[in-house]
Amino acid sequence: MRPARLVSWLLAGLLAACAGPRPAPTPAPTRKAPVLGEAAGQLGPAQWVARARAAFERGEYGRAIEAAQRARTQAPDLAEAWRLEARAREATSDLAGAREAWAGVMDRLPGDAGAVEAYARLSARLGREAESWQGLTGRGAVAAGWAGWLALRAGRADEASRLLETAVGAEEGDRWWVPLGRARLLRGDLAGAAEAAQAAVERWPRDPEAWGLRGDVAREQGLGAEARSAYEEALRLDPGRYAARVNLAVVLLGQGEAAEAEAVLREAIGREPGRPEAWNDLGLALRSQGRYAEAAEAYRKALEARPGYLPALKNLGICYEKYLGRQAEAVQVYDRYLDLSPDDREVARWRKAAKRRARER
């Protein structure tokens, strides 16, 4: 090998040894992937509402509620977000939460009839009529109607009548004739109640509630034949009307038709055996037929259904004392009755007489 070529080779090797290993190539920078939910957090209220609506339609109510809440957090006055949350909460049986959400809709859309109705019906289902009816006043005629309906259920007949008078005078106010008639009836305004009942059956001839109201008014007026006809029509339209069936039996008893009343009451009991009214009235029908032991059993059944039911306690005491001669038991029943109704002087006299006769035995 020539000296010059050998020197070049040795120099190249020496340089390579000094340089060391070549570094690995640096990868090109990559874009950071977003964390879960980061993209969703950038959605606007309209997009959240769209997601809530889609989730609701798929039956994913929890996701619908979450999306609706995100929408109204960003836009508190977005009524549609409140509405979707209310519907989703109802679907999950969260009635209290749904009621609050419907209240949110009403606050943003005071004239929304659907929101008002939903709020009122949920208030009734939750037993919150007394605290809710005043919150609907001053929100227009539709709200006045529902406020009156709630006030009536809360036993506030005067306020209910005032509110419902406003509602029936407004557009589409015919739906309120029945509750207005009920309010008038509670106030003892029989003429006004009869007017409302007549308006109700004329406007809604296939509504069993309207016919039930007409029957109740006629019964209070002493018009037995008219009451009977109205109750029969209510039952023809809806055979499941418990109150109409029991009240029909009361009319039949008043007309001296105890056996027919018994048949009507047994049908009512067959449909709803856990309610005391039909059992109590069955006792009256049986007593009218001289079947005193059976009558006492019917009263006891009424008290099994509702232990403090005053009419059944009173009638059982009468049955023991005056018809079965069981004076000591009559005293015990009268004592139970007077514990619940201490101001009934007539029953107090009966108790005293039964106790005296029991000592004489």
CSV table of C-alpha atoms in Angstrom, one decimal:
chain,number,residue,atom,x,y,z
A,1,MET,CA,0.0,0.0,0.0
A,2,ARG,CA,1.3,3.4,-0.9
A,3,PRO,CA,2.3,5.6,2.1
A,4,ALA,CA,-0.1,8.4,1.1
A,5,ARG,CA,-3.2,6.1,0.8
A,6,LEU,CA,-2.3,4.5,4.1
A,7,VAL,CA,-2.3,7.8,5.9
A,8,SER,CA,-5.7,8.8,4.5
A,9,TRP,CA,-7.2,5.5,5.7
A,10,LEU,CA,-5.8,5.8,9.2
A,11,LEU,CA,-7.0,9.5,9.4
A,12,ALA,CA,-10.6,8.5,8.4
A,13,GLY,CA,-10.7,5.7,11.0
A,14,LEU,CA,-9.4,8.0,13.7
A,15,LEU,CA,-12.1,10.7,13.0
A,16,ALA,CA,-14.8,8.0,13.0
A,17,ALA,CA,-13.7,6.7,16.4
A,18,CYS,CA,-13.7,10.2,17.9
A,19,ALA,CA,-17.2,11.0,16.7
A,20,GLY,CA,-18.8,8.1,18.7
A,21,PRO,CA,-22.3,6.7,17.9
A,22,ARG,CA,-24.7,8.7,15.8
A,23,PRO,CA,-27.8,9.9,17.7
A,24,ALA,CA,-31.2,8.5,16.9
A,25,PRO,CA,-33.4,10.7,14.7
A,26,THR,CA,-35.7,13.0,16.7
A,27,PRO,CA,-39.4,12.2,15.9
A,28,ALA,CA,-41.6,14.9,14.5
A,29,PRO,CA,-43.8,16.6,17.2
A,30,THR,CA,-47.2,15.1,17.6
A,31,ARG,CA,-50.5,17.0,18.4
A,32,LYS,CA,-51.7,16.4,22.0
A,33,ALA,CA,-55.0,14.4,22.1
A,34,PRO,CA,-57.8,16.1,24.1
A,35,VAL,CA,-58.7,14.6,27.4
A,36,LEU,CA,-62.1,12.9,27.7
A,37,GLY,CA,-64.9,15.6,27.8
A,38,GLU,CA,-62.6,18.4,26.9
A,39,ALA,CA,-64.3,18.8,23.5
A,40,ALA,CA,-67.7,18.6,25.0
A,41,GLY,CA,-66.9,21.3,27.4
A,42,GLN,CA,-66.5,23.7,24.5
A,43,LEU,CA,-70.1,23.2,23.3
A,44,GLY,CA,-72.5,26.1,23.5
A,45,PRO,CA,-76.0,26.1,25.0
A,46,ALA,CA,-77.8,25.3,21.8
A,47,GLN,CA,-75.5,22.3,21.2
A,48,TRP,CA,-76.2,21.1,24.7
A,49,VAL,CA,-79.9,21.4,24.2
A,50,ALA,CA,-79.6,19.3,21.0
A,51,ARG,CA,-77.7,16.7,23.0
A,52,ALA,CA,-80.3,16.7,25.7
A,53,ARG,CA,-83.1,16.3,23.2
A,54,ALA,CA,-81.3,13.4,21.4
A,55,ALA,CA,-80.6,11.6,24.7
A,56,PHE,CA,-84.2,12.0,25.8
A,57,GLU,CA,-85.5,10.5,22.6
A,58,ARG,CA,-83.1,7.6,23.0
A,59,GLY,CA,-84.4,7.1,26.6
A,60,GLU,CA,-81.1,8.0,28.1
A,61,TYR,CA,-82.7,10.3,30.7
A,62,GLY,CA,-79.7,10.7,33.0
A,63,ARG,CA,-77.6,12.0,30.0
A,64,ALA,CA,-80.5,14.2,29.0
A,65,ILE,CA,-80.7,15.8,32.5
A,66,GLU,CA,-76.9,16.4,32.5
A,67,ALA,CA,-76.9,18.0,29.1
A,68,ALA,CA,-79.9,20.1,29.9
A,69,GLN,CA,-78.2,21.3,33.1
A,70,ARG,CA,-75.1,22.3,31.2
A,71,ALA,CA,-77.2,24.2,28.7
A,72,ARG,CA,-79.0,26.2,31.4
A,73,THR,CA,-75.8,26.8,33.3
A,74,GLN,CA,-74.5,28.6,30.2
A,75,ALA,CA,-77.8,30.2,29.4
A,76,PRO,CA,-80.0,30.4,32.6
A,77,ASP,CA,-83.0,31.8,30.7
A,78,LEU,CA,-83.1,29.1,28.1
A,79,ALA,CA,-86.6,27.7,28.7
A,80,GLU,CA,-86.1,24.7,26.4
A,81,ALA,CA,-83.3,23.4,28.6
A,82,TRP,CA,-85.5,23.6,31.7
A,83,ARG,CA,-88.3,21.9,29.8
A,84,LEU,CA,-86.1,19.0,28.7
A,85,GLU,CA,-84.8,18.5,32.2
A,86,ALA,CA,-88.3,18.5,33.6
A,87,ARG,CA,-89.5,15.8,31.1
A,88,ALA,CA,-86.4,13.7,31.8
A,89,ARG,CA,-86.9,13.9,35.5
A,90,GLU,CA,-90.5,12.9,35.2
A,91,ALA,CA,-89.4,9.9,33.2
A,92,THR,CA,-87.1,8.9,36.1
A,93,SER,CA,-89.9,9.4,38.6
A,94,ASP,CA,-88.0,12.3,40.2
A,95,LEU,CA,-91.3,14.2,40.7
A,96,ALA,CA,-89.9,16.9,43.0
A,97,GLY,CA,-87.0,17.7,40.7
A,98,ALA,CA,-89.4,17.8,37.7
A,99,ARG,CA,-91.7,20.2,39.6
A,100,GLU,CA,-88.8,22.5,40.2
A,101,ALA,CA,-87.8,22.3,36.6
A,102,TRP,CA,-91.3,23.1,35.4
A,103,ALA,CA,-91.2,26.1,37.8
A,104,GLY,CA,-88.1,27.2,35.9
A,105,VAL,CA,-90.0,27.0,32.6
A,106,MET,CA,-92.8,29.1,34.1
A,107,ASP,CA,-90.5,31.7,35.4
A,108,ARG,CA,-89.1,32.2,31.9
A,109,LEU,CA,-92.3,31.7,29.9
A,110,PRO,CA,-95.1,32.8,32.2
A,111,GLY,CA,-97.8,32.1,29.6
A,112,ASP,CA,-96.7,28.5,28.8
A,113,ALA,CA,-99.9,26.5,29.4
A,114,GLY,CA,-98.2,23.2,29.3
A,115,ALA,CA,-95.7,24.1,32.0
A,116,VAL,CA,-98.4,25.5,34.2
A,117,GLU,CA,-100.5,22.3,33.9
A,118,ALA,CA,-97.5,20.1,34.5
A,119,TYR,CA,-96.4,22.1,37.6
A,120,ALA,CA,-100.0,22.0,39.0
A,121,ARG,CA,-100.5,18.2,38.4
A,122,LEU,CA,-97.1,17.4,40.0
A,123,SER,CA,-97.9,19.6,43.0
A,124,ALA,CA,-101.1,17.6,43.5
A,125,ARG,CA,-99.3,14.3,43.1
A,126,LEU,CA,-96.8,15.4,45.7
A,127,GLY,CA,-99.5,16.6,48.1
A,128,ARG,CA,-98.2,20.2,47.9
A,129,GLU,CA,-101.4,21.9,46.8
A,130,ALA,CA,-101.6,24.2,49.8
A,131,GLU,CA,-98.2,25.7,49.2
A,132,SER,CA,-98.5,25.8,45.4
A,133,TRP,CA,-101.7,27.4,44.4
A,134,GLN,CA,-100.7,30.9,45.5
A,135,GLY,CA,-97.5,30.7,43.3
A,136,LEU,CA,-99.7,30.4,40.2
A,137,THR,CA,-101.8,33.5,40.9
A,138,GLY,CA,-101.1,36.6,38.8
A,139,ARG,CA,-99.8,34.5,35.8
A,140,GLY,CA,-102.8,34.8,33.5
A,141,ALA,CA,-106.2,33.1,33.1
A,142,VAL,CA,-104.8,29.6,32.5
A,143,ALA,CA,-102.7,29.8,35.6
A,144,ALA,CA,-105.7,31.1,37.6
A,145,GLY,CA,-107.6,28.0,36.6
A,146,TRP,CA,-104.9,25.7,37.8
A,147,ALA,CA,-104.4,27.8,40.9
A,148,GLY,CA,-108.1,27.4,41.7
A,149,TRP,CA,-108.0,23.7,41.0
A,150,LEU,CA,-105.1,23.4,43.5
A,151,ALA,CA,-106.9,25.6,46.1
A,152,LEU,CA,-110.0,23.4,45.8
A,153,ARG,CA,-107.9,20.3,46.5
A,154,ALA,CA,-106.4,22.1,49.5
A,155,GLY,CA,-109.9,22.8,50.8
A,156,ARG,CA,-109.8,26.5,50.2
A,157,ALA,CA,-113.2,26.8,48.6
A,158,ASP,CA,-113.5,30.6,48.8
A,159,GLU,CA,-110.1,31.2,47.1
A,160,ALA,CA,-110.8,28.4,44.6
A,161,SER,CA,-114.1,30.0,43.6
A,162,ARG,CA,-112.6,33.4,43.1
A,163,LEU,CA,-109.8,32.1,40.9
A,164,LEU,CA,-112.0,29.8,38.9
A,165,GLU,CA,-114.6,32.5,38.3
A,166,THR,CA,-111.7,34.4,36.5
A,167,ALA,CA,-110.7,31.3,34.6
A,168,VAL,CA,-114.2,30.4,33.2
A,169,GLY,CA,-114.6,34.0,31.9
A,170,ALA,CA,-111.4,33.7,29.8
A,171,GLU,CA,-110.8,32.1,26.4
A,172,GLU,CA,-111.1,28.3,26.6
A,173,GLY,CA,-112.4,28.6,30.1
A,174,ASP,CA,-115.1,25.9,29.7
A,175,ARG,CA,-112.7,23.3,31.2
A,176,TRP,CA,-113.1,24.9,34.6
A,177,TRP,CA,-116.9,24.6,35.0
A,178,VAL,CA,-116.6,21.3,37.0
A,179,PRO,CA,-114.1,22.5,39.6
A,180,LEU,CA,-116.0,25.8,39.9
A,181,GLY,CA,-119.2,23.9,40.5
A,182,ARG,CA,-117.4,21.9,43.2
A,183,ALA,CA,-116.1,25.0,44.9
A,184,ARG,CA,-119.6,26.6,44.8
A,185,LEU,CA,-121.1,23.4,46.3
A,186,LEU,CA,-118.6,23.4,49.1
A,187,ARG,CA,-119.5,27.0,49.9
A,188,GLY,CA,-123.2,26.1,50.0
A,189,ASP,CA,-124.1,28.0,46.8
A,190,LEU,CA,-126.5,25.4,45.4
A,191,ALA,CA,-127.9,27.7,42.7
A,192,GLY,CA,-124.4,28.6,41.5
A,193,ALA,CA,-123.3,24.9,41.6
A,194,ALA,CA,-126.3,23.9,39.6
A,195,GLU,CA,-125.5,26.6,37.0
A,196,ALA,CA,-121.9,25.3,36.7
A,197,ALA,CA,-123.1,21.7,36.5
A,198,GLN,CA,-125.5,22.5,33.7
A,199,ALA,CA,-122.8,24.4,31.8
A,200,ALA,CA,-120.4,21.5,32.3
A,201,VAL,CA,-122.7,18.8,30.9
A,202,GLU,CA,-123.7,21.0,28.0
A,203,ARG,CA,-120.1,21.7,27.0
A,204,TRP,CA,-118.8,18.2,27.9
A,205,PRO,CA,-121.7,15.8,27.5
A,206,ARG,CA,-119.3,12.8,27.6
A,207,ASP,CA,-117.4,13.8,30.7
A,208,PRO,CA,-118.3,11.6,33.7
A,209,GLU,CA,-117.0,14.2,36.1
A,210,ALA,CA,-119.5,16.7,34.8
A,211,TRP,CA,-122.4,14.2,35.3
A,212,GLY,CA,-121.0,13.3,38.7
A,213,LEU,CA,-121.1,17.0,39.7
A,214,ARG,CA,-124.7,17.3,38.4
A,215,GLY,CA,-125.7,14.3,40.5
A,216,ASP,CA,-124.1,15.7,43.6
A,217,VAL,CA,-125.8,19.0,43.2
A,218,ALA,CA,-129.2,17.4,42.6
A,219,ARG,CA,-128.8,15.2,45.6
A,220,GLU,CA,-128.0,18.2,47.8
A,221,GLN,CA,-131.1,19.9,46.4
A,222,GLY,CA,-133.2,16.9,47.3
A,223,LEU,CA,-133.9,16.0,43.7
A,224,GLY,CA,-133.5,12.2,44.0
A,225,ALA,CA,-134.7,11.3,40.5
A,226,GLU,CA,-132.4,13.8,38.8
A,227,ALA,CA,-129.5,12.8,40.9
A,228,ARG,CA,-130.1,9.1,40.1
A,229,SER,CA,-130.2,9.8,36.4
A,230,ALA,CA,-127.0,11.8,36.5
A,231,TYR,CA,-125.1,9.2,38.4
A,232,GLU,CA,-126.3,6.5,36.1
A,233,GLU,CA,-125.0,8.5,33.1
A,234,ALA,CA,-121.6,9.0,34.8
A,235,LEU,CA,-121.3,5.3,35.3
A,236,ARG,CA,-122.4,4.5,31.8
A,237,LEU,CA,-119.6,6.7,30.5
A,238,ASP,CA,-117.1,5.4,33.1
A,239,PRO,CA,-118.1,2.3,35.1
A,240,GLY,CA,-115.0,2.7,37.3
A,241,ARG,CA,-116.4,5.9,39.0
A,242,TYR,CA,-116.3,4.8,42.7
A,243,ALA,CA,-117.9,8.0,44.1
A,244,ALA,CA,-120.7,8.1,41.5
A,245,ARG,CA,-121.5,4.4,42.4
A,246,VAL,CA,-121.5,5.0,46.1
A,247,ASN,CA,-123.6,8.2,45.8
A,248,LEU,CA,-126.1,6.4,43.5
A,249,ALA,CA,-126.5,3.8,46.3
A,250,VAL,CA,-127.2,6.6,48.8
A,251,VAL,CA,-129.9,8.0,46.5
A,252,LEU,CA,-131.4,4.5,46.2
A,253,LEU,CA,-131.4,4.1,49.9
A,254,GLY,CA,-133.2,7.4,50.2
A,255,GLN,CA,-135.8,6.2,47.8
A,256,GLY,CA,-136.4,3.0,49.9
A,257,GLU,CA,-134.7,0.7,47.4
A,258,ALA,CA,-132.3,-1.0,49.9
A,259,ALA,CA,-131.8,-4.2,48.0
A,260,GLU,CA,-130.9,-2.4,44.8
A,261,ALA,CA,-128.6,-0.1,46.8
A,262,GLU,CA,-126.9,-3.2,48.3
A,263,ALA,CA,-126.2,-4.6,44.8
A,264,VAL,CA,-124.7,-1.2,43.7
A,265,LEU,CA,-122.5,-1.1,46.8
A,266,ARG,CA,-121.3,-4.6,46.4
A,267,GLU,CA,-120.1,-3.8,42.9
A,268,ALA,CA,-118.3,-0.7,44.3
A,269,ILE,CA,-116.6,-2.9,46.9
A,270,GLY,CA,-115.7,-5.5,44.3
A,271,ARG,CA,-113.9,-2.8,42.4
A,272,GLU,CA,-112.2,-1.0,45.4
A,273,PRO,CA,-112.4,-3.2,48.5
A,274,GLY,CA,-109.9,-1.1,50.5
A,275,ARG,CA,-112.1,2.0,50.7
A,276,PRO,CA,-114.5,2.5,53.7
A,277,GLU,CA,-117.4,4.5,52.2
A,278,ALA,CA,-119.0,1.6,50.3
A,279,TRP,CA,-118.6,-0.7,53.3
A,280,ASN,CA,-120.3,1.8,55.6
A,281,ASP,CA,-123.2,2.4,53.2
A,282,LEU,CA,-123.6,-1.3,52.7
A,283,GLY,CA,-124.1,-1.6,56.4
A,284,LEU,CA,-126.9,1.0,56.1
A,285,ALA,CA,-128.5,-1.0,53.3
A,286,LEU,CA,-128.3,-4.2,55.3
A,287,ARG,CA,-129.7,-2.6,58.4
A,288,SER,CA,-132.6,-1.3,56.3
A,289,GLN,CA,-133.4,-4.9,55.4
A,290,GLY,CA,-133.2,-6.1,59.1
A,291,ARG,CA,-129.9,-7.9,58.6
A,292,TYR,CA,-128.2,-6.4,61.7
A,293,ALA,CA,-125.4,-8.9,62.2
A,294,GLU,CA,-124.4,-8.5,58.5
A,295,ALA,CA,-124.6,-4.7,58.9
A,296,ALA,CA,-122.2,-4.8,61.9
A,297,GLU,CA,-119.8,-6.9,59.9
A,298,ALA,CA,-119.9,-4.3,57.1
A,299,TYR,CA,-119.2,-1.5,59.5
A,300,ARG,CA,-116.2,-3.5,60.9
A,301,LYS,CA,-114.9,-3.9,57.3
A,302,ALA,CA,-115.1,-0.2,56.9
A,303,LEU,CA,-113.0,0.3,60.0
A,304,GLU,CA,-110.5,-2.3,58.8
A,305,ALA,CA,-110.1,-0.1,55.7
A,306,ARG,CA,-109.8,3.1,57.8
A,307,PRO,CA,-109.7,2.6,61.5
A,308,GLY,CA,-110.7,6.1,62.4
A,309,TYR,CA,-113.6,6.4,59.9
A,310,LEU,CA,-116.2,8.3,62.0
A,311,PRO,CA,-119.4,7.3,60.1
A,312,ALA,CA,-118.6,3.6,60.5
A,313,LEU,CA,-117.7,4.0,64.2
A,314,LYS,CA,-121.0,5.8,64.8
A,315,ASN,CA,-123.1,3.3,62.9
A,316,LEU,CA,-121.4,0.3,64.5
A,317,GLY,CA,-122.2,1.7,67.9
A,318,ILE,CA,-125.8,2.3,67.0
A,319,CYS,CA,-126.0,-1.2,65.6
A,320,TYR,CA,-124.6,-2.8,68.7
A,321,GLU,CA,-126.8,-0.6,71.0
A,322,LYS,CA,-130.1,-0.4,69.3
A,323,TYR,CA,-130.4,-3.5,67.1
A,324,LEU,CA,-128.1,-6.2,68.6
A,325,GLY,CA,-128.5,-5.5,72.3
A,326,ARG,CA,-124.7,-5.6,72.8
A,327,GLN,CA,-124.5,-2.6,75.2
A,328,ALA,CA,-121.0,-3.1,76.6
A,329,GLU,CA,-119.5,-3.3,73.0
A,330,ALA,CA,-121.6,-0.3,72.0
A,331,VAL,CA,-120.0,1.7,74.9
A,332,GLN,CA,-116.5,0.7,73.7
A,333,VAL,CA,-117.2,1.8,70.1
A,334,TYR,CA,-118.8,5.1,71.3
A,335,ASP,CA,-115.7,5.7,73.4
A,336,ARG,CA,-113.5,5.3,70.3
A,337,TYR,CA,-115.8,7.7,68.4
A,338,LEU,CA,-115.8,10.3,71.1
A,339,ASP,CA,-112.1,10.3,71.4
A,340,LEU,CA,-112.0,11.5,67.8
A,341,SER,CA,-115.2,13.6,67.9
A,342,PRO,CA,-115.6,14.8,71.5
A,343,ASP,CA,-118.2,17.5,70.8
A,344,ASP,CA,-120.9,15.1,69.5
A,345,ARG,CA,-123.4,15.5,72.3
A,346,GLU,CA,-125.9,13.1,70.7
A,347,VAL,CA,-123.4,10.2,70.7
A,348,ALA,CA,-122.4,11.1,74.3
A,349,ARG,CA,-126.1,10.7,75.3
A,350,TRP,CA,-126.3,7.3,73.5
A,351,ARG,CA,-123.1,6.2,75.3
A,352,LYS,CA,-124.5,7.2,78.7
A,353,ALA,CA,-127.7,5.2,78.0
A,354,ALA,CA,-125.8,2.2,76.7
A,355,LYS,CA,-123.6,2.2,79.8
A,356,ARG,CA,-126.6,2.3,82.1
A,357,ARG,CA,-128.3,-0.6,80.3
A,358,ALA,CA,-125.0,-2.6,80.4
A,359,ARG,CA,-124.9,-2.2,84.2
A,360,GLU,CA,-128.5,-3.4,84.5
A,361,ARG,CA,-127.8,-6.7,82.8
